[in-house]
């Protein structure tokens, strides 16, 4: 059974930091691209950062230089270090795992963790 369990969300003041974690199980973690997405109230879900199984990372322009994605294949965990947080970073943050196999895309999502940036 595939599980992605996020943790580390919460309330933080503008300029503060949070570190999100996503613990994965039930699939071959090292073979998948891991990603973080977020969805703010009234907005569509957007991709924040990805880390593929070859070491490539990419970030949304809105978080470049502030957020860092990392992964530990030995612990089946992906992280999102968020620094210099802004009120517009407030959203539910979701962990995602995906890969392409012949004929289809395998994709799994976590349940999300709330991040609120407010004074």
XYZ file of N, CA, C and O in Angstrom:
476
model
N 0.840 -1.182 0.000
C 0.000 0.000 0.000
C 0.885 1.245 0.000
O 1.720 1.414 0.870
N 0.656 2.099 -0.976
C 1.455 3.316 -1.096
C 0.991 4.357 -0.075
O -0.210 4.581 0.103
N 1.963 4.958 0.603
C 1.653 6.045 1.531
C 2.678 7.151 1.382
O 3.875 6.890 1.277
N 2.185 8.382 1.393
C 3.015 9.576 1.467
C 2.459 10.392 2.616
O 1.304 10.820 2.567
N 3.277 10.593 3.630
C 2.801 11.268 4.833
C 3.630 12.517 5.072
O 4.821 12.436 5.400
N 2.981 13.672 4.905
C 3.670 14.946 5.112
C 3.615 15.359 6.580
O 2.679 15.015 7.305
N 4.609 16.102 6.989
C 4.641 16.686 8.327
C 5.485 17.949 8.295
O 6.201 18.200 7.322
N 5.367 18.741 9.375
C 6.212 19.918 9.503
C 5.518 21.236 9.217
O 6.130 22.300 9.379
N 4.269 21.187 8.796
C 3.551 22.424 8.550
C 3.198 23.134 9.849
O 3.390 22.603 10.935
N 2.691 24.351 9.710
C 2.295 25.098 10.892
C 2.173 26.576 10.602
O 2.141 26.999 9.440
N 2.117 27.343 11.669
C 2.016 28.801 11.591
C 3.388 29.408 11.818
O 4.072 29.060 12.798
N 3.783 30.311 10.941
C 5.090 30.956 11.056
C 4.936 32.413 10.663
O 4.087 32.760 9.825
N 5.759 33.259 11.237
C 5.723 34.683 10.910
C 6.441 34.950 9.591
O 7.341 34.177 9.198
N 6.078 36.013 8.909
C 6.815 36.379 7.691
C 8.303 36.498 7.972
O 8.710 37.043 9.015
N 9.093 35.968 7.041
C 10.533 35.946 7.220
C 11.048 34.704 7.916
O 12.264 34.479 7.959
N 10.145 33.919 8.457
C 10.542 32.713 9.173
C 10.796 31.532 8.258
O 10.757 31.651 7.028
N 11.063 30.391 8.888
C 11.409 29.169 8.151
C 10.594 27.986 8.658
O 10.180 27.952 9.819
N 10.392 27.054 7.767
C 9.787 25.768 8.101
C 10.461 24.706 7.256
O 10.920 24.985 6.142
N 10.476 23.489 7.781
C 10.970 22.348 7.019
C 9.882 21.297 6.956
O 9.477 20.758 7.997
N 9.422 21.010 5.762
C 8.436 19.968 5.552
C 9.136 18.645 5.262
O 10.184 18.617 4.619
N 8.525 17.580 5.733
C 9.018 16.238 5.447
C 7.893 15.417 4.841
O 6.720 15.651 5.133
N 8.276 14.469 4.011
C 7.313 13.542 3.431
C 7.922 12.150 3.475
O 8.906 11.880 2.780
N 7.336 11.302 4.298
C 7.803 9.928 4.443
C 7.015 9.027 3.506
O 5.777 9.030 3.530
N 7.729 8.288 2.687
C 7.095 7.454 1.664
C 7.246 5.971 1.987
O 8.246 5.559 2.598
N 6.271 5.197 1.564
C 6.340 3.746 1.720
C 5.457 3.091 0.683
O 4.549 3.722 0.120
N 5.750 1.825 0.415
C 4.902 1.056 -0.493
C 5.302 1.102 -1.950
O 4.597 0.536 -2.797
N 6.411 1.751 -2.270
C 6.907 1.775 -3.644
C 8.416 1.998 -3.610
O 8.994 2.311 -2.567
N 9.055 1.837 -4.758
C 10.509 1.965 -4.832
C 10.871 3.447 -4.923
O 10.977 4.025 -6.010
N 11.076 4.039 -3.778
C 11.257 5.487 -3.654
C 12.332 6.016 -4.603
O 12.132 7.029 -5.269
N 13.452 5.354 -4.679
C 14.590 5.872 -5.452
C 14.315 5.927 -6.945
O 15.036 6.611 -7.684
N 13.273 5.237 -7.404
C 12.947 5.214 -8.828
C 12.004 6.322 -9.251
O 11.731 6.477 -10.443
N 11.524 7.067 -8.294
C 10.498 8.062 -8.569
C 11.038 9.484 -8.459
O 11.926 9.764 -7.648
N 10.463 10.354 -9.273
C 10.625 11.782 -9.065
C 9.752 12.180 -7.880
O 8.589 11.776 -7.794
N 10.333 12.961 -6.981
C 9.586 13.459 -5.835
C 9.362 14.953 -6.008
O 10.223 15.677 -6.525
N 8.210 15.410 -5.576
C 7.865 16.802 -5.808
C 7.000 17.345 -4.680
O 6.369 16.579 -3.953
N 7.020 18.640 -4.583
C 6.115 19.363 -3.678
C 5.249 20.294 -4.517
O 5.755 20.986 -5.411
N 3.975 20.281 -4.202
C 3.032 21.214 -4.811
C 2.286 21.912 -3.690
O 2.341 21.478 -2.532
N 1.585 22.974 -4.034
C 0.798 23.670 -3.018
C -0.483 24.204 -3.628
O -0.571 24.444 -4.831
N -1.449 24.401 -2.759
C -2.722 24.963 -3.199
C -3.209 25.954 -2.154
O -3.460 25.575 -1.000
N -3.318 27.195 -2.580
C -3.838 28.249 -1.720
C -5.347 28.332 -1.886
O -5.884 27.913 -2.919
N -6.044 28.876 -0.894
C -7.505 28.991 -0.995
C -7.935 29.734 -2.252
O -7.413 30.816 -2.555
N -8.843 29.145 -2.998
C -9.365 29.786 -4.195
C -8.447 29.747 -5.397
O -8.759 30.346 -6.430
N -7.327 29.052 -5.267
C -6.369 28.980 -6.383
C -6.147 27.536 -6.804
O -6.430 26.603 -6.049
N -5.604 27.369 -8.003
C -5.286 26.043 -8.487
C -3.999 25.546 -7.824
O -3.146 26.328 -7.403
N -3.891 24.225 -7.775
C -2.663 23.635 -7.245
C -1.511 23.956 -8.184
O -1.650 23.876 -9.405
N -0.357 24.289 -7.602
C 0.806 24.630 -8.424
C 2.021 23.844 -7.954
O 2.162 23.540 -6.766
N 2.900 23.551 -8.898
C 4.139 22.867 -8.572
C 5.098 23.835 -7.915
O 5.236 24.982 -8.347
N 5.760 23.387 -6.866
C 6.713 24.212 -6.131
C 8.147 23.778 -6.415
O 9.002 24.603 -6.724
N 8.402 22.482 -6.318
C 9.772 21.986 -6.505
C 9.729 20.509 -6.866
O 8.831 19.793 -6.436
N 10.718 20.090 -7.653
C 10.849 18.672 -7.996
C 12.287 18.231 -7.815
O 13.218 19.049 -7.899
N 12.456 16.939 -7.566
C 13.786 16.330 -7.425
C 13.672 14.961 -8.067
O 13.061 14.054 -7.495
N 14.267 14.802 -9.248
C 14.077 13.518 -9.915
C 15.096 12.495 -9.439
O 15.992 12.791 -8.626
N 14.982 11.282 -9.952
C 15.848 10.212 -9.455
C 17.253 10.296 -10.028
O 18.103 9.497 -9.677
N 17.505 11.276 -10.918
C 18.842 11.500 -11.445
C 19.563 12.657 -10.785
O 20.679 13.015 -11.188
N 18.928 13.286 -9.815
C 19.548 14.384 -9.102
C 19.158 15.774 -9.589
O 19.639 16.771 -9.070
N 18.314 15.840 -10.590
C 17.876 17.125 -11.128
C 16.822 17.752 -10.231
O 15.899 17.068 -9.789
N 16.976 19.045 -9.974
C 15.979 19.784 -9.209
C 15.481 20.983 -10.023
O 16.201 21.517 -10.876
N 14.280 21.369 -9.732
C 13.717 22.542 -10.389
C 12.711 23.189 -9.447
O 12.085 22.489 -8.626
N 12.583 24.505 -9.570
C 11.736 25.260 -8.648
C 10.823 26.214 -9.399
O 11.183 26.735 -10.467
N 9.691 26.494 -8.809
C 8.850 27.569 -9.307
C 9.586 28.887 -9.115
O 10.323 29.070 -8.137
N 9.378 29.811 -10.035
C 10.069 31.103 -9.942
C 9.768 31.803 -8.617
O 10.635 32.494 -8.067
N 8.570 31.614 -8.124
C 8.144 32.313 -6.906
C 8.895 31.856 -5.653
O 8.872 32.556 -4.641
N 9.568 30.708 -5.714
C 10.255 30.202 -4.522
C 11.758 30.049 -4.718
O 12.474 29.698 -3.774
N 12.249 30.298 -5.921
C 13.682 30.149 -6.183
C 14.496 31.023 -5.240
O 14.185 32.191 -5.025
N 15.536 30.422 -4.691
C 16.398 31.142 -3.771
C 15.914 31.136 -2.334
O 16.653 31.533 -1.428
N 14.685 30.689 -2.113
C 14.126 30.630 -0.757
C 13.835 29.209 -0.298
O 13.974 28.900 0.887
N 13.425 28.360 -1.219
C 13.071 26.976 -0.889
C 14.140 26.036 -1.442
O 14.718 26.284 -2.508
N 14.351 24.941 -0.726
C 15.279 23.907 -1.177
C 14.643 22.539 -0.984
O 14.215 22.203 0.124
N 14.595 21.774 -2.066
C 14.096 20.398 -1.982
C 15.288 19.456 -1.851
O 16.329 19.665 -2.486
N 15.128 18.441 -1.025
C 16.167 17.428 -0.885
C 15.491 16.084 -0.657
O 14.300 16.032 -0.333
N 16.255 15.015 -0.840
C 15.698 13.693 -0.619
C 16.755 12.800 0.000
O 17.951 12.963 -0.262
N 16.298 11.856 0.789
C 17.158 10.860 1.403
C 16.605 9.502 0.991
O 15.606 9.034 1.557
N 17.231 8.883 0.015
C 16.720 7.608 -0.492
C 16.840 6.487 0.537
O 16.074 5.529 0.500
N 17.773 6.622 1.452
C 17.924 5.599 2.490
C 16.761 5.641 3.485
O 16.408 4.624 4.078
N 16.184 6.829 3.648
C 15.069 6.999 4.582
C 13.721 7.114 3.876
O 12.693 7.291 4.524
N 13.737 7.029 2.537
C 12.499 7.166 1.760
C 11.751 8.443 2.130
O 10.526 8.444 2.347
N 12.502 9.524 2.207
C 11.929 10.788 2.655
C 12.386 11.927 1.749
O 13.545 11.968 1.336
N 11.468 12.828 1.469
C 11.776 14.043 0.747
C 11.452 15.226 1.657
O 10.517 15.158 2.462
N 12.252 16.271 1.524
C 12.122 17.439 2.386
C 11.927 18.701 1.555
O 12.316 18.769 0.387
N 11.349 19.695 2.188
C 11.272 21.019 1.589
C 11.636 22.025 2.669
O 10.865 22.243 3.613
N 12.820 22.602 2.535
C 13.254 23.654 3.450
C 12.765 24.981 2.895
O 13.090 25.335 1.763
N 11.982 25.676 3.692
C 11.383 26.930 3.255
C 11.898 28.064 4.135
O 11.650 28.068 5.343
N 12.609 28.985 3.527
C 13.153 30.133 4.233
C 12.529 31.426 3.712
O 11.925 31.442 2.643
N 12.697 32.485 4.476
C 12.180 33.806 4.074
C 10.724 33.712 3.635
O 10.339 34.228 2.578
N 9.940 33.065 4.447
C 8.549 32.826 4.078
C 7.749 34.123 3.990
O 7.987 35.072 4.747
N 6.829 34.128 3.051
C 5.973 35.286 2.793
C 4.514 34.889 2.996
O 4.163 33.714 2.860
N 3.652 35.839 3.265
C 2.227 35.510 3.405
C 1.669 34.782 2.181
O 0.802 33.913 2.321
N 2.183 35.094 1.016
C 1.686 34.439 -0.200
C 2.135 32.985 -0.318
O 1.709 32.283 -1.238
N 2.984 32.538 0.579
C 3.353 31.118 0.623
C 2.313 30.299 1.387
O 2.406 29.063 1.431
N 1.358 30.956 1.991
C 0.310 30.246 2.721
C -0.476 29.339 1.785
O -0.989 29.783 0.753
N -0.533 28.061 2.140
C -1.192 27.072 1.287
C -1.145 25.714 1.985
O -0.447 25.548 2.992
N -1.880 24.779 1.420
C -1.694 23.380 1.780
C -0.610 22.832 0.861
O -0.694 22.975 -0.368
N 0.400 22.232 1.456
C 1.525 21.697 0.701
C 1.389 20.180 0.582
O 1.176 19.490 1.588
N 1.532 19.704 -0.636
C 1.359 18.284 -0.933
C 2.656 17.692 -1.457
O 3.351 18.295 -2.271
N 2.908 16.486 -1.037
C 4.024 15.697 -1.540
C 3.501 14.806 -2.666
O 2.382 14.282 -2.584
N 4.310 14.649 -3.697
C 3.905 13.820 -4.832
C 5.081 12.965 -5.291
O 6.229 13.414 -5.285
N 4.766 11.752 -5.685
C 5.748 10.854 -6.282
C 5.227 10.433 -7.640
O 4.052 10.099 -7.774
N 6.098 10.440 -8.657
C 5.624 10.004 -9.973
C 6.776 9.477 -10.805
O 7.950 9.783 -10.589
N 6.380 8.654 -11.770
C 7.324 8.176 -12.780
C 6.509 7.728 -13.986
O 5.311 7.480 -13.881
N 7.201 7.624 -15.107
C 6.564 7.119 -16.313
C 7.056 5.706 -16.578
O 8.260 5.434 -16.512
N 6.108 4.832 -16.818
C 6.412 3.480 -17.266
C 5.727 3.324 -18.614
O 4.854 4.108 -18.964
N 6.108 2.337 -19.397
C 5.498 2.208 -20.734
C 3.974 2.257 -20.672
O 3.325 1.461 -19.999
N 3.427 3.267 -21.312
C 1.984 3.341 -21.430
C 1.258 4.147 -20.389
O 0.055 4.411 -20.541
N 1.932 4.538 -19.321
C 1.187 5.280 -18.306
C 2.120 6.020 -17.356
O 3.322 5.782 -17.310
N 1.501 6.898 -16.580
C 2.205 7.627 -15.531
C 1.708 7.115 -14.181
O 0.502 7.072 -13.939
N 2.624 6.703 -13.350
C 2.290 6.316 -11.981
C 2.484 7.529 -11.090
O 3.554 8.143 -11.094
N 1.474 7.863 -10.323
C 1.498 9.090 -9.534
C 0.795 8.866 -8.208
O -0.293 8.298 -8.160
N 1.426 9.340 -7.145
C 0.854 9.219 -5.811
C 0.949 10.564 -5.103
O 1.923 11.303 -5.282
N -0.055 10.836 -4.263
C -0.114 12.099 -3.533
C -0.256 11.848 -2.039
O -0.910 10.890 -1.624
N 0.300 12.753 -1.266
C 0.052 12.756 0.166
C -1.223 13.514 0.481
O -1.892 14.050 -0.410
N -1.534 13.573 1.773
C -2.798 14.193 2.186
C -2.669 15.704 2.392
O -3.685 16.400 2.508
N -1.456 16.193 2.430
C -1.232 17.626 2.550
C -0.961 18.082 3.969
O -1.400 17.449 4.936
N -0.216 19.171 4.085
C 0.047 19.798 5.383
C -0.092 21.303 5.228
O 0.378 21.884 4.247
N -0.762 21.921 6.182
C -1.059 23.350 6.086
C 0.144 24.175 6.519
O 0.734 23.937 7.580
N 0.463 25.162 5.695
C 1.473 26.153 6.039
C 0.797 27.522 6.028
O 0.191 27.910 5.025
N 0.878 28.218 7.136
C 0.282 29.544 7.247
C 1.366 30.540 7.644
O 2.042 30.349 8.669
N 1.526 31.567 6.819
C 2.523 32.598 7.082
C 1.767 33.880 7.429
O 1.117 34.488 6.577
N 1.859 34.262 8.680
C 1.082 35.406 9.142
C 1.698 35.970 10.409
O 2.262 35.229 11.222
N 1.570 37.280 10.570
C 2.029 37.925 11.796
C 0.887 38.037 12.804
O 1.090 38.531 13.910
